[in-house]
Amino acid sequence: MRSIEELEAKLAEPSEALIQDLAALDGDIMLLGIGGKMGPSLARLARNALKKAGVEKTIWGVSRFSEHGLKEQLEQEGIHTIACDLLDDEQLQKLPDVKNIIYMAGNKFGTTGREHFTWAMNVYLPGRVAEKFRNSRIVVFSSGNIYPFTPVFQGGATESQAPSPLGEYGQSTLGRERIFEYFSRKYEIPMVIYRLNYAIDLRYGVLLEVAKAVKAGKPIDVTMGHANCIWQGDANEIALRSLTICSSPPNFLNVTGPETISMRWIAHEFGKRLGTQPVIVGQEAEDALLNNASKAFQLFGYPRVTLLQMLDWIAEWVASDGATWNKETHFQERQGKF
């Protein structure tokens, strides 16, 4: 892939399984918080799956649309957009009632110093949304940050691991889950709590950050020595297919790739591809923020894009100075401050 257009097309390629699932799904689909890094590609993936299925459904995209031109672009691509500040209850209540909700709204980066806003977005707003869409099924985007660090040899936290978040972002993310779970039980709203660890695009993500550091000869701190990641197209597909497994009480689902990835190994792999020797500092800790996504693989199969494929694509992208977003993952963070 050598252009944004090729990248977006790849992210929006539906599998046959997704085509069949969306064809059988009753009702339209609404993405709340479509303006984030995953929302536009998820909407395009849903649109393409429905086209291939020959099924007419409306895909709604709701956001403040602070990024110039995104609203108009999505409209041209067949997504019905609504500009809405979800924290404004009057605007929220005016949204159309839609059967299938993908809830992607939230705040992470910039939490430190604006904790009040993070708690409003991540804990207060979910209650208002659940009340509004009590007759829908809802896939709620969450995060692996609700888990404690686990020993690297353990294979990552499973859904049965008791949450123990570090820092206010992680705490507010668990708050979001608890509030949605409360309303799921109160109104019998079918839900999936979708705990994602590190979706990867060529323009951002853990792998890109390491590749850029290798190319620039910058030190790579491997104290947080291991991580999980998954291709964004695969993560989007699991989110859409999760609409078929919503339940009350909610169904909890870890979403990430199958590998416990060594950051040191990744740095050396990029070094081979980029023709340079990585500069590595620090020593790997015995634990890390890791998820075990075996349940998701049992339900939906393994990701279609492999880790080595991601490495090849990202190395080529970085070598050719492909466009990137200034959105760091802060995967090295061990104190929970975002």
Short mmCIF file of C-alpha atoms in Angstrom, two decimals:
data_model
loop_
_atom_site.label_atom_id
_atom_site.label_comp_id
_atom_site.label_asym_id
_atom_site.label_seq_id
_atom_site.Cartn_x
_atom_site.Cartn_y
_atom_site.Cartn_z
CA MET A 1 0.00 0.00 0.00
CA ARG A 2 1.48 3.31 -1.08
CA SER A 3 -1.41 5.77 -0.71
CA ILE A 4 -4.15 6.76 1.73
CA GLU A 5 -6.71 5.62 -0.84
CA GLU A 6 -5.21 2.12 -0.99
CA LEU A 7 -5.06 1.98 2.81
CA GLU A 8 -8.69 3.03 3.23
CA ALA A 9 -9.78 0.50 0.62
CA LYS A 10 -7.93 -2.27 2.45
CA LEU A 11 -9.45 -1.31 5.80
CA ALA A 12 -12.91 -1.45 4.26
CA GLU A 13 -12.68 -4.96 2.74
CA PRO A 14 -15.39 -7.12 4.36
CA SER A 15 -15.05 -10.85 4.88
CA GLU A 16 -17.74 -13.25 3.70
CA ALA A 17 -18.61 -13.89 7.35
CA LEU A 18 -19.24 -10.19 7.98
CA ILE A 19 -21.34 -9.91 4.82
CA GLN A 20 -23.53 -12.77 5.99
CA ASP A 21 -23.84 -11.43 9.54
CA LEU A 22 -24.88 -7.94 8.48
CA ALA A 23 -27.28 -9.33 5.89
CA ALA A 24 -29.08 -11.24 8.66
CA LEU A 25 -29.04 -8.34 11.14
CA ASP A 26 -32.33 -6.54 11.69
CA GLY A 27 -32.35 -2.74 11.68
CA ASP A 28 -30.05 0.12 10.76
CA ILE A 29 -26.64 0.85 12.31
CA MET A 30 -25.54 4.03 14.12
CA LEU A 31 -21.97 4.88 15.10
CA LEU A 32 -21.82 7.27 18.06
CA GLY A 33 -18.43 8.97 17.96
CA ILE A 34 -17.70 8.26 14.29
CA GLY A 35 -15.17 11.11 14.16
CA GLY A 36 -12.46 9.19 16.05
CA LYS A 37 -9.57 7.29 14.49
CA MET A 38 -11.54 4.07 13.89
CA GLY A 39 -15.03 5.40 13.13
CA PRO A 40 -14.77 6.35 9.45
CA SER A 41 -13.14 3.07 8.40
CA LEU A 42 -15.67 1.08 10.44
CA ALA A 43 -18.54 2.86 8.70
CA ARG A 44 -17.02 2.20 5.27
CA LEU A 45 -16.54 -1.47 6.15
CA ALA A 46 -20.21 -1.77 7.13
CA ARG A 47 -21.29 0.04 3.97
CA ASN A 48 -19.24 -2.29 1.74
CA ALA A 49 -20.51 -5.40 3.52
CA LEU A 50 -24.12 -4.33 3.06
CA LYS A 51 -23.50 -3.52 -0.61
CA LYS A 52 -22.04 -6.96 -1.23
CA ALA A 53 -24.95 -8.53 0.64
CA GLY A 54 -27.42 -6.62 -1.50
CA VAL A 55 -29.18 -5.36 1.62
CA GLU A 56 -30.49 -1.84 2.16
CA LYS A 57 -29.74 -0.43 5.61
CA THR A 58 -28.95 3.10 6.71
CA ILE A 59 -25.57 3.68 8.37
CA TRP A 60 -25.68 6.69 10.66
CA GLY A 61 -22.57 8.54 11.81
CA VAL A 62 -22.81 10.88 14.82
CA SER A 63 -20.01 13.19 15.96
CA ARG A 64 -19.15 16.80 16.71
CA PHE A 65 -17.17 16.62 13.42
CA SER A 66 -14.32 18.84 14.54
CA GLU A 67 -12.13 17.51 11.70
CA HIS A 68 -12.66 19.73 8.66
CA GLY A 69 -14.26 17.99 5.70
CA LEU A 70 -14.93 14.62 7.34
CA LYS A 71 -18.71 15.08 7.53
CA GLU A 72 -18.95 15.96 3.85
CA GLN A 73 -16.66 13.10 2.85
CA LEU A 74 -18.72 10.53 4.74
CA GLU A 75 -21.93 11.88 3.22
CA GLN A 76 -20.45 11.46 -0.26
CA GLU A 77 -19.64 7.85 0.63
CA GLY A 78 -23.22 7.07 1.59
CA ILE A 79 -23.01 7.51 5.37
CA HIS A 80 -25.86 9.56 6.88
CA THR A 81 -24.18 12.02 9.26
CA ILE A 82 -25.52 14.02 12.17
CA ALA A 83 -23.47 16.76 13.85
CA CYS A 84 -24.17 16.37 17.56
CA ASP A 85 -22.52 17.15 20.88
CA LEU A 86 -23.55 14.03 22.79
CA LEU A 87 -23.00 15.79 26.12
CA ASP A 88 -25.81 18.19 25.17
CA ASP A 89 -28.85 16.21 26.27
CA GLU A 90 -31.23 18.13 24.03
CA GLN A 91 -29.16 17.19 20.98
CA LEU A 92 -28.81 13.59 22.17
CA GLN A 93 -32.56 13.12 22.57
CA LYS A 94 -33.18 14.36 19.01
CA LEU A 95 -31.15 11.52 17.49
CA PRO A 96 -33.27 8.95 15.62
CA ASP A 97 -33.98 5.66 17.34
CA VAL A 98 -31.82 3.02 15.66
CA LYS A 99 -31.75 -0.69 16.41
CA ASN A 100 -27.96 -1.22 16.32
CA ILE A 101 -25.58 1.12 18.13
CA ILE A 102 -21.78 1.08 18.01
CA TYR A 103 -20.72 3.31 20.92
CA MET A 104 -17.26 4.76 20.23
CA ALA A 105 -17.44 8.05 22.14
CA GLY A 106 -14.95 8.66 24.94
CA ASN A 107 -11.84 10.50 26.05
CA LYS A 108 -8.34 9.20 26.80
CA PHE A 109 -5.47 11.43 25.75
CA GLY A 110 -5.45 14.73 27.57
CA THR A 111 -7.05 13.20 30.65
CA THR A 112 -4.30 14.52 32.94
CA GLY A 113 -5.31 18.09 33.75
CA ARG A 114 -8.85 17.62 32.39
CA GLU A 115 -10.00 14.73 34.51
CA HIS A 116 -13.46 16.27 34.88
CA PHE A 117 -14.08 16.12 31.13
CA THR A 118 -12.85 12.52 30.91
CA TRP A 119 -15.26 11.43 33.66
CA ALA A 120 -18.13 13.31 32.01
CA MET A 121 -17.46 11.62 28.65
CA ASN A 122 -16.61 8.18 29.97
CA VAL A 123 -19.03 7.78 32.89
CA TYR A 124 -21.82 10.38 32.84
CA LEU A 125 -22.56 10.20 29.09
CA PRO A 126 -22.98 6.39 28.93
CA GLY A 127 -25.96 6.59 31.27
CA ARG A 128 -27.66 9.19 29.11
CA VAL A 129 -26.96 7.15 25.95
CA ALA A 130 -28.25 3.92 27.52
CA GLU A 131 -31.47 5.67 28.55
CA LYS A 132 -31.92 7.07 25.05
CA PHE A 133 -31.23 3.77 23.25
CA ARG A 134 -32.80 1.36 25.75
CA ASN A 135 -34.61 -0.40 22.88
CA SER A 136 -31.43 -0.98 20.85
CA ARG A 137 -28.58 -3.46 20.99
CA ILE A 138 -25.27 -1.77 21.80
CA VAL A 139 -21.61 -2.63 21.23
CA VAL A 140 -19.68 -0.51 23.74
CA PHE A 141 -16.05 0.29 22.92
CA SER A 142 -13.91 -0.13 26.03
CA SER A 143 -10.22 -0.78 26.66
CA GLY A 144 -7.77 -3.28 28.04
CA ASN A 145 -6.77 -0.49 30.44
CA ILE A 146 -9.43 -1.77 32.83
CA TYR A 147 -7.14 -4.72 33.62
CA PRO A 148 -4.10 -4.75 35.90
CA PHE A 149 -0.67 -5.49 34.48
CA THR A 150 -0.19 -9.25 34.16
CA PRO A 151 3.00 -11.35 34.09
CA VAL A 152 4.32 -11.68 30.56
CA PHE A 153 4.37 -15.49 30.79
CA GLN A 154 0.65 -15.60 31.72
CA GLY A 155 -0.62 -14.91 28.21
CA GLY A 156 -2.65 -11.80 29.01
CA ALA A 157 -5.78 -11.08 31.02
CA THR A 158 -8.92 -12.99 30.06
CA GLU A 159 -12.45 -11.67 30.48
CA SER A 160 -12.62 -13.48 33.84
CA GLN A 161 -9.78 -11.33 35.23
CA ALA A 162 -11.09 -8.89 37.85
CA PRO A 163 -10.66 -5.29 36.68
CA SER A 164 -8.08 -3.20 38.53
CA PRO A 165 -7.38 -0.10 36.43
CA LEU A 166 -4.36 2.13 36.98
CA GLY A 167 -4.92 5.89 36.79
CA GLU A 168 -7.97 8.04 36.15
CA TYR A 169 -8.41 7.13 32.49
CA GLY A 170 -8.53 3.43 33.30
CA GLN A 171 -10.82 4.07 36.25
CA SER A 172 -13.23 6.11 34.14
CA THR A 173 -13.19 3.41 31.46
CA LEU A 174 -14.26 0.86 34.04
CA GLY A 175 -16.90 3.39 35.13
CA ARG A 176 -18.23 3.45 31.56
CA GLU A 177 -18.54 -0.34 31.59
CA ARG A 178 -20.31 -0.38 34.97
CA ILE A 179 -22.84 2.26 33.94
CA PHE A 180 -23.68 0.48 30.69
CA GLU A 181 -23.93 -2.81 32.57
CA TYR A 182 -26.34 -1.23 35.08
CA PHE A 183 -28.69 -0.08 32.32
CA SER A 184 -28.32 -3.36 30.43
CA ARG A 185 -29.60 -5.16 33.51
CA LYS A 186 -32.26 -2.54 34.28
CA TYR A 187 -33.81 -2.43 30.80
CA GLU A 188 -32.54 -5.79 29.46
CA ILE A 189 -30.54 -3.99 26.77
CA PRO A 190 -28.46 -6.51 24.78
CA MET A 191 -24.81 -5.39 24.87
CA VAL A 192 -21.23 -6.37 24.17
CA ILE A 193 -18.47 -4.66 26.15
CA TYR A 194 -15.66 -4.55 23.57
CA ARG A 195 -12.26 -4.33 25.34
CA LEU A 196 -9.76 -3.32 22.67
CA ASN A 197 -5.98 -3.31 22.92
CA TYR A 198 -4.11 -1.35 20.25
CA ALA A 199 -5.74 -1.29 16.84
CA ILE A 200 -3.09 -0.70 14.14
CA ASP A 201 -3.29 1.52 11.07
CA LEU A 202 -0.35 2.56 8.90
CA ARG A 203 -0.85 6.12 10.14
CA TYR A 204 -0.73 5.44 13.89
CA GLY A 205 -0.24 2.75 16.49
CA VAL A 206 2.37 0.92 18.56
CA LEU A 207 4.13 -0.61 15.57
CA LEU A 208 4.36 2.70 13.72
CA GLU A 209 5.88 4.42 16.76
CA VAL A 210 8.60 1.79 17.00
CA ALA A 211 9.28 1.87 13.25
CA LYS A 212 9.61 5.66 13.21
CA ALA A 213 12.01 5.56 16.16
CA VAL A 214 14.12 2.90 14.46
CA LYS A 215 14.34 4.89 11.23
CA ALA A 216 15.21 8.12 13.09
CA GLY A 217 17.79 6.43 15.31
CA LYS A 218 15.91 7.45 18.45
CA PRO A 219 16.13 5.38 21.65
CA ILE A 220 13.36 2.83 22.17
CA ASP A 221 12.58 2.24 25.84
CA VAL A 222 11.60 -1.41 26.31
CA THR A 223 10.69 -1.21 29.99
CA MET A 224 7.09 -1.84 28.91
CA GLY A 225 8.53 -4.70 26.99
CA HIS A 226 5.47 -6.43 25.57
CA ALA A 227 2.15 -5.48 23.98
CA ASN A 228 -0.75 -6.78 21.90
CA CYS A 229 -2.07 -5.27 18.68
CA ILE A 230 -4.54 -6.03 15.89
CA TRP A 231 -5.04 -4.68 12.38
CA GLN A 232 -7.74 -2.01 12.49
CA GLY A 233 -9.72 -3.67 9.69
CA ASP A 234 -9.96 -6.85 11.76
CA ALA A 235 -10.86 -4.89 14.91
CA ASN A 236 -13.62 -3.09 13.00
CA GLU A 237 -14.97 -6.37 11.66
CA ILE A 238 -15.16 -7.89 15.15
CA ALA A 239 -16.99 -4.78 16.40
CA LEU A 240 -19.65 -5.11 13.70
CA ARG A 241 -19.99 -8.87 14.09
CA SER A 242 -20.34 -8.38 17.84
CA LEU A 243 -23.82 -6.99 17.16
CA THR A 244 -24.81 -10.65 16.68
CA ILE A 245 -23.71 -11.72 20.19
CA CYS A 246 -25.16 -8.94 22.36
CA SER A 247 -26.81 -10.10 25.55
CA SER A 248 -28.17 -8.89 28.88
CA PRO A 249 -26.24 -8.92 31.17
CA PRO A 250 -23.53 -7.75 28.74
CA ASN A 251 -21.20 -10.10 26.92
CA PHE A 252 -17.59 -9.07 27.69
CA LEU A 253 -15.07 -9.50 24.86
CA ASN A 254 -11.32 -8.89 24.65
CA VAL A 255 -10.23 -7.79 21.18
CA THR A 256 -6.59 -7.85 20.10
CA GLY A 257 -4.10 -9.99 18.19
CA PRO A 258 -2.98 -13.47 19.25
CA GLU A 259 0.68 -12.64 19.96
CA THR A 260 2.34 -11.34 23.09
CA ILE A 261 4.70 -9.11 21.14
CA SER A 262 8.22 -8.33 22.32
CA MET A 263 9.06 -4.67 21.72
CA ARG A 264 12.75 -5.56 21.48
CA TRP A 265 11.98 -8.14 18.78
CA ILE A 266 9.77 -5.66 16.92
CA ALA A 267 12.55 -3.06 16.94
CA HIS A 268 15.03 -5.52 15.46
CA GLU A 269 12.51 -6.65 12.83
CA PHE A 270 12.03 -3.06 11.73
CA GLY A 271 15.79 -2.60 11.78
CA LYS A 272 16.14 -5.43 9.25
CA ARG A 273 13.47 -3.95 7.01
CA LEU A 274 14.71 -0.35 7.26
CA GLY A 275 18.41 -1.13 7.07
CA THR A 276 19.41 0.34 10.42
CA GLN A 277 20.34 -0.82 13.90
CA PRO A 278 17.72 0.02 16.56
CA VAL A 279 18.81 1.93 19.66
CA ILE A 280 17.31 0.07 22.62
CA VAL A 281 17.36 1.33 26.20
CA GLY A 282 15.92 -0.04 29.44
CA GLN A 283 15.17 -3.56 30.54
CA GLU A 284 11.88 -5.38 30.13
CA ALA A 285 9.58 -5.42 33.16
CA GLU A 286 8.17 -8.77 34.19
CA ASP A 287 4.59 -7.61 33.59
CA ALA A 288 2.71 -5.53 31.04
CA LEU A 289 -0.78 -4.45 29.91
CA LEU A 290 -1.78 -7.57 27.98
CA ASN A 291 -5.09 -9.06 26.82
CA ASN A 292 -5.98 -12.63 25.91
CA ALA A 293 -8.48 -12.59 23.03
CA SER A 294 -9.06 -16.36 22.76
CA LYS A 295 -12.80 -15.92 23.27
CA ALA A 296 -13.06 -13.54 20.30
CA PHE A 297 -11.10 -15.98 18.11
CA GLN A 298 -13.40 -18.84 19.10
CA LEU A 299 -16.43 -16.75 18.11
CA PHE A 300 -15.12 -15.04 14.98
CA GLY A 301 -11.90 -16.73 13.91
CA TYR A 302 -8.35 -15.39 13.91
CA PRO A 303 -7.52 -11.97 12.40
CA ARG A 304 -7.05 -12.01 8.63
CA VAL A 305 -4.01 -9.69 8.73
CA THR A 306 -0.99 -11.23 10.44
CA LEU A 307 1.65 -9.52 12.56
CA LEU A 308 4.39 -10.03 9.96
CA GLN A 309 2.12 -8.54 7.29
CA MET A 310 1.63 -5.48 9.48
CA LEU A 311 5.41 -5.18 9.96
CA ASP A 312 6.00 -5.34 6.20
CA TRP A 313 3.33 -2.76 5.43
CA ILE A 314 4.44 -0.34 8.14
CA ALA A 315 8.13 -0.61 7.27
CA GLU A 316 7.33 0.20 3.64
CA TRP A 317 5.08 3.08 4.72
CA VAL A 318 7.72 4.59 7.00
CA ALA A 319 10.50 4.11 4.42
CA SER A 320 8.45 6.06 1.86
CA ASP A 321 7.51 8.81 4.37
CA GLY A 322 3.81 7.96 4.26
CA ALA A 323 1.37 10.30 6.00
CA THR A 324 0.92 9.74 9.74
CA TRP A 325 -1.33 11.09 12.48
CA ASN A 326 0.07 12.83 15.53
CA LYS A 327 -1.71 10.44 17.90
CA GLU A 328 0.71 8.53 20.08
CA THR A 329 -0.53 5.45 21.92
CA HIS A 330 1.59 6.05 25.05
CA PHE A 331 2.01 2.28 25.20
CA GLN A 332 5.13 2.80 27.34
CA GLU A 333 3.03 4.37 30.15
CA ARG A 334 3.23 2.39 33.38
CA GLN A 335 1.58 4.89 35.75
CA GLY A 336 -1.80 5.23 33.98
CA LYS A 337 -1.34 8.92 33.16
CA PHE A 338 -2.75 9.88 29.77
#
